[in-house]
Amino acid sequence: MTLWLISFGLISGITTWLFGFGGGFVTVPLLYTLILTLWGIDSLPAEHAMQIAVATSALIMLFSATVTTIKHHKAKRLDWNIMFILFIGIALGGILGALLALMVEGVWIKWIFIGYLFVTILDCYFRPGFMAPSYNSKKVTRVKESLNGTVIGIIAAFLGVGGSVMTVPLLRRRGTPMAQSAAMANALTLPLALTATFTYVALSFTSPLNSESGFIGYIWLKAALILICSTWVGLKISERFLSRIPDKWHARVYPLLLSVVLIVMLF
């Protein structure tokens, strides 16, 4: 188990830095599978496997988003004027999404996760503006941007995916290069991860897992610690490669990685 967590933490760190996602899309399938394997499909943790995976993922994303935001800010890759309104909406949506995830059966979260991945992959390939960025000069109002952020926050916290798979295509279609889109997506994950993690911890007293050792509410502590440490190593490894990937290949690899995650969740 430990070796799997370390390996996937490294992958999570690398994909988080290079593509703006990785925390949720790498760790949620892994944690879901490990919980079913370790406790068995008829156990209490298995019954809440998706909630555990999503809540634990939120804590890991909080760490990685904090680290990457600091680094990208120092490197001046972040346009805070563009991000500010989205930031507020995502923070609010993070609370609502976390609350929603606690009220829905885990099996529904799993299939919504799979469906969301499938739609996102098709969107990247077939809707114009992702593979080759379209320089859309249409003005975005503060109300619409706040609404965009709230929707992103709800879906991302509900699925434990960080929101980057919505923010990267959104920014990409506004003409933002992939490297900067990934950097801004990491920063936009921060308010979501913060509010979602706080919500999961604040409501831990309602968790049916309180009788199980190693959990704070739905957060699996041992797995979170190992993944956080190995994610940090992955971030350090990938930091030096960000500027070396051509924009065209950066965009092409993005949906391919999502396809791998989709296959893992299906089979």
CSV table of C-alpha atoms in Angstrom, one decimal:
chain,number,residue,atom,x,y,z
A,1,MET,CA,0.0,0.0,0.0
A,2,THR,CA,2.7,2.4,1.0
A,3,LEU,CA,4.6,1.9,-2.3
A,4,TRP,CA,1.4,2.6,-4.3
A,5,LEU,CA,0.7,5.8,-2.3
A,6,ILE,CA,4.3,7.0,-2.8
A,7,SER,CA,4.2,6.3,-6.5
A,8,PHE,CA,0.9,7.9,-7.1
A,9,GLY,CA,1.9,10.9,-4.9
A,10,LEU,CA,4.9,11.4,-7.3
A,11,ILE,CA,2.6,11.3,-10.3
A,12,SER,CA,0.2,13.6,-8.6
A,13,GLY,CA,2.9,16.2,-7.9
A,14,ILE,CA,4.2,16.0,-11.5
A,15,THR,CA,0.8,16.3,-13.2
A,16,THR,CA,-0.3,19.0,-10.7
A,17,TRP,CA,2.6,21.3,-11.6
A,18,LEU,CA,2.6,20.6,-15.4
A,19,PHE,CA,-1.1,20.4,-16.1
A,20,GLY,CA,-2.9,22.0,-13.2
A,21,PHE,CA,-4.5,18.8,-12.2
A,22,GLY,CA,-3.3,15.7,-10.4
A,23,GLY,CA,-4.4,15.8,-6.8
A,24,GLY,CA,-8.0,14.6,-7.4
A,25,PHE,CA,-7.8,12.8,-10.7
A,26,VAL,CA,-4.8,10.7,-9.5
A,27,THR,CA,-5.5,10.2,-5.9
A,28,VAL,CA,-9.3,9.7,-5.9
A,29,PRO,CA,-9.2,6.5,-8.1
A,30,LEU,CA,-6.2,5.2,-6.1
A,31,LEU,CA,-7.7,5.8,-2.7
A,32,TYR,CA,-11.1,4.3,-3.8
A,33,THR,CA,-9.3,1.2,-5.0
A,34,LEU,CA,-7.1,0.8,-1.9
A,35,ILE,CA,-10.0,1.2,0.5
A,36,LEU,CA,-12.0,-1.6,-1.2
A,37,THR,CA,-8.8,-3.8,-1.3
A,38,LEU,CA,-7.7,-3.2,2.3
A,39,TRP,CA,-11.1,-3.3,4.1
A,40,GLY,CA,-13.1,-5.4,1.7
A,41,ILE,CA,-16.2,-4.4,-0.2
A,42,ASP,CA,-18.6,-5.2,2.7
A,43,SER,CA,-16.9,-3.0,5.3
A,44,LEU,CA,-17.9,0.3,6.6
A,45,PRO,CA,-15.0,2.2,4.9
A,46,ALA,CA,-15.9,0.5,1.6
A,47,GLU,CA,-19.5,1.8,2.0
A,48,HIS,CA,-18.1,5.3,2.2
A,49,ALA,CA,-15.1,4.8,-0.1
A,50,MET,CA,-15.8,7.7,-2.5
A,51,GLN,CA,-16.5,10.1,0.3
A,52,ILE,CA,-13.1,9.1,2.0
A,53,ALA,CA,-11.3,9.4,-1.4
A,54,VAL,CA,-12.8,12.8,-2.1
A,55,ALA,CA,-12.2,14.3,1.4
A,56,THR,CA,-8.7,13.0,1.6
A,57,SER,CA,-8.0,14.3,-1.8
A,58,ALA,CA,-9.2,17.8,-0.7
A,59,LEU,CA,-6.5,17.8,2.0
A,60,ILE,CA,-3.8,16.8,-0.4
A,61,MET,CA,-4.9,19.4,-2.9
A,62,LEU,CA,-4.8,22.0,-0.1
A,63,PHE,CA,-1.1,21.3,0.4
A,64,SER,CA,-0.1,21.1,-3.3
A,65,ALA,CA,-2.2,24.2,-4.2
A,66,THR,CA,-0.5,26.2,-1.5
A,67,VAL,CA,3.0,25.2,-2.6
A,68,THR,CA,2.4,25.8,-6.3
A,69,THR,CA,0.6,29.1,-5.8
A,70,ILE,CA,3.6,30.5,-3.8
A,71,LYS,CA,6.0,29.3,-6.5
A,72,HIS,CA,4.0,30.5,-9.4
A,73,HIS,CA,3.4,33.9,-7.7
A,74,LYS,CA,7.1,34.4,-7.2
A,75,ALA,CA,7.7,33.5,-10.9
A,76,LYS,CA,5.0,36.1,-11.9
A,77,ARG,CA,2.9,33.5,-13.8
A,78,LEU,CA,-0.4,34.5,-12.1
A,79,ASP,CA,-2.7,37.2,-13.3
A,80,TRP,CA,-4.6,38.1,-10.1
A,81,ASN,CA,-6.9,40.6,-11.9
A,82,ILE,CA,-8.3,37.7,-14.0
A,83,MET,CA,-8.5,35.3,-11.1
A,84,PHE,CA,-9.9,37.4,-8.2
A,85,ILE,CA,-13.6,37.0,-9.0
A,86,LEU,CA,-13.2,33.3,-9.9
A,87,PHE,CA,-11.4,32.9,-6.6
A,88,ILE,CA,-14.4,34.1,-4.5
A,89,GLY,CA,-16.9,32.0,-6.4
A,90,ILE,CA,-14.8,28.9,-6.2
A,91,ALA,CA,-14.4,29.3,-2.4
A,92,LEU,CA,-18.1,29.5,-1.9
A,93,GLY,CA,-18.7,26.6,-4.3
A,94,GLY,CA,-16.2,24.5,-2.4
A,95,ILE,CA,-18.3,24.6,0.7
A,96,LEU,CA,-21.5,23.7,-1.2
A,97,GLY,CA,-19.8,20.9,-3.1
A,98,ALA,CA,-18.4,19.3,0.1
A,99,LEU,CA,-21.8,19.4,1.8
A,100,LEU,CA,-23.4,17.9,-1.3
A,101,ALA,CA,-20.8,15.1,-1.4
A,102,LEU,CA,-21.7,14.1,2.2
A,103,MET,CA,-25.4,13.7,1.3
A,104,VAL,CA,-25.0,11.6,-1.8
A,105,GLU,CA,-24.3,7.8,-2.0
A,106,GLY,CA,-20.7,7.0,-2.9
A,107,VAL,CA,-21.7,4.9,-5.9
A,108,TRP,CA,-23.4,8.0,-7.5
A,109,ILE,CA,-20.3,10.1,-6.9
A,110,LYS,CA,-18.2,7.4,-8.7
A,111,TRP,CA,-20.4,7.4,-11.8
A,112,ILE,CA,-20.7,11.2,-11.9
A,113,PHE,CA,-16.9,11.3,-11.6
A,114,ILE,CA,-16.6,9.0,-14.6
A,115,GLY,CA,-19.3,10.9,-16.6
A,116,TYR,CA,-17.6,14.2,-15.9
A,117,LEU,CA,-14.2,12.8,-17.1
A,118,PHE,CA,-15.8,11.5,-20.3
A,119,VAL,CA,-17.5,14.8,-21.2
A,120,THR,CA,-14.3,16.8,-20.4
A,121,ILE,CA,-12.2,14.6,-22.7
A,122,LEU,CA,-14.7,15.0,-25.6
A,123,ASP,CA,-14.8,18.8,-24.9
A,124,CYS,CA,-11.0,19.1,-25.2
A,125,TYR,CA,-10.9,17.2,-28.5
A,126,PHE,CA,-14.0,18.5,-30.3
A,127,ARG,CA,-14.9,22.0,-29.0
A,128,PRO,CA,-12.7,24.6,-30.6
A,129,GLY,CA,-10.3,26.6,-28.5
A,130,PHE,CA,-8.4,24.0,-26.4
A,131,MET,CA,-5.9,22.3,-28.7
A,132,ALA,CA,-5.2,25.7,-30.4
A,133,PRO,CA,-6.2,28.6,-28.1
A,134,SER,CA,-8.8,31.0,-29.5
A,135,TYR,CA,-8.2,34.6,-28.6
A,136,ASN,CA,-11.7,35.5,-27.4
A,137,SER,CA,-11.9,39.2,-26.6
A,138,LYS,CA,-15.5,39.0,-25.4
A,139,LYS,CA,-15.8,40.9,-22.1
A,140,VAL,CA,-16.7,38.7,-19.1
A,141,THR,CA,-18.9,40.4,-16.4
A,142,ARG,CA,-18.1,40.1,-12.7
A,143,VAL,CA,-21.5,38.5,-12.1
A,144,LYS,CA,-20.9,35.8,-14.8
A,145,GLU,CA,-17.4,35.2,-13.6
A,146,SER,CA,-18.5,34.8,-10.0
A,147,LEU,CA,-21.2,32.3,-11.2
A,148,ASN,CA,-18.5,30.4,-13.2
A,149,GLY,CA,-16.4,30.2,-10.1
A,150,THR,CA,-19.2,29.0,-7.9
A,151,VAL,CA,-20.2,26.2,-10.4
A,152,ILE,CA,-16.6,25.2,-10.7
A,153,GLY,CA,-16.2,25.1,-6.9
A,154,ILE,CA,-19.4,23.0,-6.4
A,155,ILE,CA,-18.4,20.3,-9.0
A,156,ALA,CA,-14.8,20.2,-8.1
A,157,ALA,CA,-15.4,19.8,-4.3
A,158,PHE,CA,-18.2,17.3,-4.9
A,159,LEU,CA,-15.8,15.1,-7.0
A,160,GLY,CA,-12.6,16.0,-5.2
A,161,VAL,CA,-10.8,17.0,-8.4
A,162,GLY,CA,-9.7,20.6,-7.7
A,163,GLY,CA,-11.5,22.4,-10.5
A,164,SER,CA,-8.5,22.5,-12.8
A,165,VAL,CA,-10.3,20.5,-15.5
A,166,MET,CA,-12.7,23.3,-15.8
A,167,THR,CA,-10.4,26.3,-15.2
A,168,VAL,CA,-7.7,25.1,-17.6
A,169,PRO,CA,-10.1,24.8,-20.6
A,170,LEU,CA,-11.8,28.0,-19.6
A,171,LEU,CA,-8.5,30.0,-19.5
A,172,ARG,CA,-7.3,28.2,-22.6
A,173,ARG,CA,-10.3,29.3,-24.6
A,174,ARG,CA,-9.5,32.9,-23.6
A,175,GLY,CA,-6.1,32.6,-25.3
A,176,THR,CA,-4.0,31.7,-22.3
A,177,PRO,CA,-1.0,29.5,-23.0
A,178,MET,CA,-1.1,26.0,-21.4
A,179,ALA,CA,1.8,26.8,-19.0
A,180,GLN,CA,0.1,29.8,-17.6
A,181,SER,CA,-3.3,28.1,-17.6
A,182,ALA,CA,-1.9,25.3,-15.5
A,183,ALA,CA,-0.2,27.8,-13.1
A,184,MET,CA,-3.5,29.8,-12.7
A,185,ALA,CA,-5.5,26.5,-12.2
A,186,ASN,CA,-3.2,25.5,-9.4
A,187,ALA,CA,-3.8,28.9,-7.6
A,188,LEU,CA,-7.6,28.7,-8.2
A,189,THR,CA,-7.6,25.2,-6.6
A,190,LEU,CA,-6.4,26.8,-3.3
A,191,PRO,CA,-9.7,28.4,-2.1
A,192,LEU,CA,-11.6,25.3,-3.1
A,193,ALA,CA,-9.3,23.0,-1.3
A,194,LEU,CA,-9.3,25.2,1.8
A,195,THR,CA,-13.0,25.6,2.1
A,196,ALA,CA,-13.7,21.9,1.2
A,197,THR,CA,-11.2,20.6,3.7
A,198,PHE,CA,-12.5,22.9,6.4
A,199,THR,CA,-16.0,21.7,5.7
A,200,TYR,CA,-15.1,18.0,5.9
A,201,VAL,CA,-13.2,18.6,9.2
A,202,ALA,CA,-15.9,20.8,10.7
A,203,LEU,CA,-18.5,18.1,10.0
A,204,SER,CA,-16.3,15.2,11.2
A,205,PHE,CA,-18.5,14.6,14.2
A,206,THR,CA,-21.3,13.4,11.9
A,207,SER,CA,-19.0,10.8,10.2
A,208,PRO,CA,-20.0,7.2,10.6
A,209,LEU,CA,-16.2,6.4,10.5
A,210,ASN,CA,-15.6,7.9,14.0
A,211,SER,CA,-15.3,4.4,15.4
A,212,GLU,CA,-12.6,3.5,12.8
A,213,SER,CA,-9.0,4.3,13.8
A,214,GLY,CA,-6.9,6.4,11.5
A,215,PHE,CA,-9.7,8.8,10.3
A,216,ILE,CA,-10.7,12.4,11.1
A,217,GLY,CA,-14.2,12.3,9.7
A,218,TYR,CA,-13.8,11.1,6.2
A,219,ILE,CA,-10.1,12.0,5.9
A,220,TRP,CA,-7.8,8.9,5.9
A,221,LEU,CA,-4.8,10.3,7.8
A,222,LYS,CA,-2.0,7.8,6.9
A,223,ALA,CA,-2.8,7.9,3.2
A,224,ALA,CA,-3.0,11.7,3.3
A,225,LEU,CA,0.4,12.0,5.0
A,226,ILE,CA,2.2,9.7,2.6
A,227,LEU,CA,0.6,11.3,-0.5
A,228,ILE,CA,1.4,14.8,0.7
A,229,CYS,CA,5.1,14.0,1.2
A,230,SER,CA,5.5,12.2,-2.1
A,231,THR,CA,3.5,14.9,-3.9
A,232,TRP,CA,6.0,17.5,-2.7
A,233,VAL,CA,8.8,15.4,-4.2
A,234,GLY,CA,6.8,15.2,-7.5
A,235,LEU,CA,6.4,19.0,-7.5
A,236,LYS,CA,10.1,19.5,-7.0
A,237,ILE,CA,10.9,17.1,-9.9
A,238,SER,CA,8.5,18.7,-12.4
A,239,GLU,CA,9.2,22.4,-11.5
A,240,ARG,CA,12.2,22.6,-13.7
A,241,PHE,CA,10.4,21.1,-16.8
A,242,LEU,CA,7.4,23.4,-17.0
A,243,SER,CA,8.8,25.9,-19.5
A,244,ARG,CA,10.4,23.1,-21.7
A,245,ILE,CA,7.1,21.6,-23.0
A,246,PRO,CA,5.9,23.2,-26.3
A,247,ASP,CA,2.4,24.6,-25.9
A,248,LYS,CA,1.0,22.3,-28.6
A,249,TRP,CA,2.2,19.1,-26.9
A,250,HIS,CA,1.3,20.4,-23.5
A,251,ALA,CA,-2.4,20.7,-24.7
A,252,ARG,CA,-2.3,17.3,-26.5
A,253,VAL,CA,-1.0,15.3,-23.5
A,254,TYR,CA,-3.7,16.9,-21.1
A,255,PRO,CA,-6.8,14.9,-22.4
A,256,LEU,CA,-4.6,11.8,-22.9
A,257,LEU,CA,-3.9,11.7,-19.1
A,258,LEU,CA,-7.5,12.2,-18.4
A,259,SER,CA,-8.3,9.2,-20.6
A,260,VAL,CA,-6.0,7.1,-18.5
A,261,VAL,CA,-7.8,8.1,-15.3
A,262,LEU,CA,-11.1,7.3,-17.0
A,263,ILE,CA,-10.0,3.8,-17.9
A,264,VAL,CA,-8.8,3.2,-14.3
A,265,MET,CA,-12.1,4.3,-12.8
A,266,LEU,CA,-14.0,2.1,-15.3
A,267,PHE,CA,-12.0,-1.1,-15.0
